[in-house]
Amino acid sequence: MTTALRSFLRYARYRGDVTLDLAAAVPVVANWSMPSIPRAISAEQTRQLLASIDRRTAIGRRDYAILLLLARLGLRSGEVAFLELDDIDWRAGQVSVHGKSGQRSEMPLPADVGKAIAAYLLRGRPHSASRRVFLRAKAPITGFRGPCGVGSLVRHSLQRAGIDAPTMGAHQFRHGLATQMLSRGASLSEIGEVLGHRDPNTTRIYTSVDIKALRTLAPRRHSSCRL
């Protein structure tokens, strides 16, 4: 809003409607670093959600594999939607992820995630010329059009399971993985590497999440001061 207002005032001065540089009087709005705490789905809620998926059906096997990718690897919804068959190296146990701005990274493929994807490919994925790993269940049988397809899948899965998650989106799994890694002692650089953060400041936001761990430090520090 302030940027637009400055532009308008500069234009007004250029036209001669005003003589003073009123754009310089528009105040600068503070851009606080890390203004909010990420809303992360808990490990227990993730377990409940995965347990609620009916893997006896083709759609269930697909949804289970997608949710595992979100929860175990912290992938973005778009990274899951655009994952292709050639991106999985079964022999090496790796998956090539296409991240933001064309960034490509190799990630280890956990055994349970690989098993879930294989189950879908063998006993769930419809016949299609598409090279996408995950396909729509309804015609036309193609890959998801974009991240919204994965987001919709997450929302419906949470609603069916009756889970009161922090949000209804897919990004909460990414936040959940980061907070779990932090609680287990992982460094910020390790978390940033897993999540594919190019800017270290992006990862720093998770230092404000583990309140429980911070509380345990308070009495220790207090007792050590008495020594």
Coordinates of C-alpha atoms in Angstrom, one line a residue:
M1 CA 0.0 0.0 0.0
T2 CA 2.8 2.5 0.9
T3 CA 4.7 1.6 -2.3
A4 CA 1.6 2.3 -4.4
L5 CA 0.9 5.6 -2.5
R6 CA 4.5 6.8 -3.1
S7 CA 4.2 6.0 -6.8
F8 CA 0.9 7.9 -7.1
L9 CA 2.4 11.0 -5.3
R10 CA 5.5 10.9 -7.6
Y11 CA 3.2 10.8 -10.6
A12 CA 1.1 13.7 -9.2
R13 CA 4.3 15.7 -8.8
Y14 CA 5.4 14.8 -12.3
R15 CA 2.1 16.1 -13.7
G16 CA 2.4 19.3 -11.7
D17 CA -0.6 18.7 -9.6
V18 CA 1.5 19.1 -6.5
T19 CA 4.8 20.9 -6.0
L20 CA 6.1 19.3 -2.8
D21 CA 7.7 15.8 -2.7
L22 CA 4.9 14.2 -0.7
A23 CA 6.2 10.7 -1.5
A24 CA 9.0 11.4 0.9
A25 CA 6.5 12.0 3.7
V26 CA 5.0 8.5 3.4
P27 CA 6.3 6.5 6.4
V28 CA 8.2 3.3 6.1
V29 CA 6.3 0.3 7.4
A30 CA 8.4 -2.0 9.7
N31 CA 9.1 -5.3 8.1
W32 CA 9.6 -7.5 11.1
S33 CA 11.8 -10.6 10.6
M34 CA 10.1 -13.9 11.5
P35 CA 6.8 -12.3 12.6
S36 CA 4.9 -15.5 13.2
I37 CA 5.5 -19.0 14.4
P38 CA 4.9 -21.8 11.9
R39 CA 1.9 -23.9 12.6
A40 CA 3.1 -27.4 12.5
I41 CA 1.1 -30.6 12.7
S42 CA 2.1 -32.8 15.6
A43 CA 3.8 -36.2 15.3
E44 CA 0.7 -37.8 16.9
Q45 CA -1.7 -36.2 14.5
T46 CA 0.5 -37.3 11.6
R47 CA 0.4 -40.9 12.9
Q48 CA -3.4 -40.7 13.3
L49 CA -3.8 -39.3 9.7
L50 CA -1.7 -42.0 8.1
A51 CA -3.4 -44.8 10.1
S52 CA -6.8 -43.5 8.8
I53 CA -6.0 -44.0 5.2
D54 CA -7.6 -47.1 3.6
R55 CA -4.6 -48.6 1.7
R56 CA -6.8 -51.4 0.4
T57 CA -8.0 -49.1 -2.4
A58 CA -6.0 -47.5 -5.3
I59 CA -6.8 -44.0 -4.1
G60 CA -5.8 -44.9 -0.6
R61 CA -2.4 -46.2 -1.7
R62 CA -1.9 -43.0 -3.6
D63 CA -2.9 -40.7 -0.8
Y64 CA -0.8 -42.7 1.7
A65 CA 2.3 -42.3 -0.4
I66 CA 1.7 -38.6 -0.9
L67 CA 1.2 -38.0 2.8
L68 CA 4.3 -39.9 3.6
L69 CA 6.3 -37.8 1.2
L70 CA 5.0 -34.7 2.9
A71 CA 5.6 -35.9 6.4
R72 CA 8.9 -37.8 6.0
L73 CA 10.7 -35.6 3.5
G74 CA 9.0 -32.2 4.2
L75 CA 8.4 -31.7 0.5
R76 CA 6.2 -28.8 -0.8
S77 CA 2.9 -29.7 -2.4
G78 CA 4.2 -28.6 -5.8
E79 CA 7.3 -30.8 -5.4
V80 CA 5.0 -33.8 -4.8
A81 CA 2.6 -32.9 -7.6
F82 CA 5.3 -32.6 -10.2
L83 CA 7.3 -35.6 -9.2
E84 CA 8.1 -37.8 -12.2
L85 CA 8.9 -41.5 -12.5
D86 CA 12.4 -40.7 -13.7
D87 CA 13.0 -38.7 -10.6
I88 CA 13.2 -41.9 -8.4
D89 CA 16.4 -43.9 -8.4
W90 CA 15.4 -47.2 -6.9
R91 CA 18.8 -48.7 -6.9
A92 CA 20.4 -45.7 -5.1
G93 CA 17.4 -45.1 -2.9
Q94 CA 17.2 -41.5 -3.8
V95 CA 14.6 -39.1 -5.2
S96 CA 15.4 -36.0 -7.2
V97 CA 13.2 -33.1 -6.1
H98 CA 12.5 -30.1 -8.3
G99 CA 12.3 -27.2 -5.9
K100 CA 11.8 -23.5 -6.1
S101 CA 13.4 -21.4 -8.9
G102 CA 14.4 -24.6 -10.8
Q103 CA 16.5 -25.8 -7.9
R104 CA 17.1 -29.5 -8.0
S105 CA 18.2 -31.6 -5.0
E106 CA 18.9 -35.3 -4.4
M107 CA 17.2 -36.6 -1.2
P108 CA 17.4 -40.1 0.4
L109 CA 14.3 -42.1 -0.1
P110 CA 13.3 -43.7 3.3
A111 CA 12.3 -47.4 3.1
D112 CA 8.7 -46.8 4.2
V113 CA 8.2 -44.0 1.7
G114 CA 9.7 -46.1 -1.2
K115 CA 7.5 -49.0 -0.2
A116 CA 4.4 -46.9 -0.2
I117 CA 5.2 -45.4 -3.7
A118 CA 6.0 -48.8 -5.1
A119 CA 2.7 -50.2 -3.8
Y120 CA 0.8 -47.4 -5.6
L121 CA 2.8 -47.8 -8.8
L122 CA 2.2 -51.6 -8.8
R123 CA -1.4 -51.8 -7.5
G124 CA -3.0 -48.4 -7.8
R125 CA -1.7 -46.1 -10.5
P126 CA -3.9 -46.1 -13.6
H127 CA -2.4 -46.7 -17.1
S128 CA -1.4 -43.4 -18.5
A129 CA 1.2 -41.9 -20.9
S130 CA 1.9 -39.3 -18.2
R131 CA 5.3 -39.5 -16.5
R132 CA 4.1 -38.1 -13.3
V133 CA 4.3 -40.4 -10.3
F134 CA 0.9 -39.4 -8.9
L135 CA -2.2 -39.2 -11.1
R136 CA -5.7 -38.0 -10.7
A137 CA -8.3 -40.6 -9.9
K138 CA -10.9 -39.1 -12.2
A139 CA -10.8 -38.4 -15.9
P140 CA -8.8 -37.1 -17.5
I141 CA -6.2 -39.4 -16.0
T142 CA -3.2 -37.1 -15.8
G143 CA -1.0 -35.7 -13.2
F144 CA -2.2 -33.0 -10.8
R145 CA -2.5 -29.6 -12.4
G146 CA -0.5 -28.0 -9.6
P147 CA 0.0 -27.8 -5.9
C148 CA -3.7 -27.2 -5.2
G149 CA -4.4 -30.8 -6.0
V150 CA -2.1 -32.0 -3.3
G151 CA -3.5 -29.4 -0.9
S152 CA -7.1 -30.5 -1.6
L153 CA -6.0 -34.1 -0.9
V154 CA -4.6 -33.1 2.5
R155 CA -7.7 -31.1 3.4
H156 CA -10.1 -34.0 2.6
S157 CA -7.9 -36.5 4.4
L158 CA -7.8 -34.4 7.5
Q159 CA -11.6 -33.9 7.4
R160 CA -12.3 -37.6 6.9
A161 CA -10.0 -38.5 9.8
G162 CA -11.6 -35.9 12.1
I163 CA -8.3 -34.4 13.0
D164 CA -8.2 -30.9 14.3
A165 CA -4.9 -29.9 12.7
P166 CA -3.3 -26.4 13.0
T167 CA -4.3 -25.8 9.4
M168 CA -5.9 -27.6 6.5
G169 CA -2.9 -27.2 4.1
A170 CA 0.1 -29.4 3.2
H171 CA 2.8 -27.0 4.4
Q172 CA 2.1 -27.9 8.1
F173 CA 3.9 -31.3 7.5
R174 CA 7.0 -29.4 6.4
H175 CA 6.8 -27.4 9.6
G176 CA 6.1 -30.5 11.6
L177 CA 9.2 -32.3 10.2
A178 CA 11.4 -29.2 11.1
T179 CA 10.2 -29.0 14.6
Q180 CA 10.6 -32.7 15.2
M181 CA 14.2 -32.5 13.9
L182 CA 14.9 -29.6 16.1
S183 CA 13.6 -31.4 19.2
R184 CA 15.8 -34.3 18.4
G185 CA 18.9 -32.1 18.4
A186 CA 19.3 -31.4 14.6
S187 CA 21.2 -28.2 13.8
L188 CA 19.5 -25.4 11.8
S189 CA 21.9 -26.0 8.9
E190 CA 20.8 -29.7 8.8
I191 CA 17.1 -28.7 8.9
G192 CA 17.7 -26.1 6.2
E193 CA 19.5 -28.7 4.0
V194 CA 16.6 -31.2 4.3
L195 CA 14.0 -28.5 3.6
G196 CA 16.0 -27.0 0.8
H197 CA 16.2 -23.5 2.3
R198 CA 18.6 -21.3 0.3
D199 CA 18.5 -18.5 2.9
P200 CA 19.6 -19.5 6.5
N201 CA 17.2 -16.9 7.9
T202 CA 14.3 -18.9 6.6
T203 CA 15.3 -21.8 8.9
R204 CA 15.8 -19.6 11.9
I205 CA 12.1 -19.2 12.4
Y206 CA 12.0 -22.7 13.9
T207 CA 14.0 -21.6 16.9
S208 CA 10.8 -19.9 18.2
V209 CA 8.8 -23.1 17.9
D210 CA 10.3 -25.5 20.4
I211 CA 8.9 -23.7 23.5
K212 CA 8.8 -26.9 25.5
A213 CA 12.6 -27.5 25.1
L214 CA 13.3 -23.9 26.0
R215 CA 11.3 -24.2 29.2
T216 CA 13.4 -27.1 30.3
L217 CA 16.5 -24.9 30.1
A218 CA 15.2 -22.3 32.4
P219 CA 15.4 -24.2 35.7
R220 CA 18.8 -25.6 34.7
R221 CA 20.2 -22.1 34.2
H222 CA 18.6 -20.9 37.4
S223 CA 20.1 -23.8 39.5
S224 CA 23.5 -23.3 37.9
C225 CA 23.5 -19.6 39.0
R226 CA 23.2 -20.7 42.6
L227 CA 26.4 -22.8 42.5

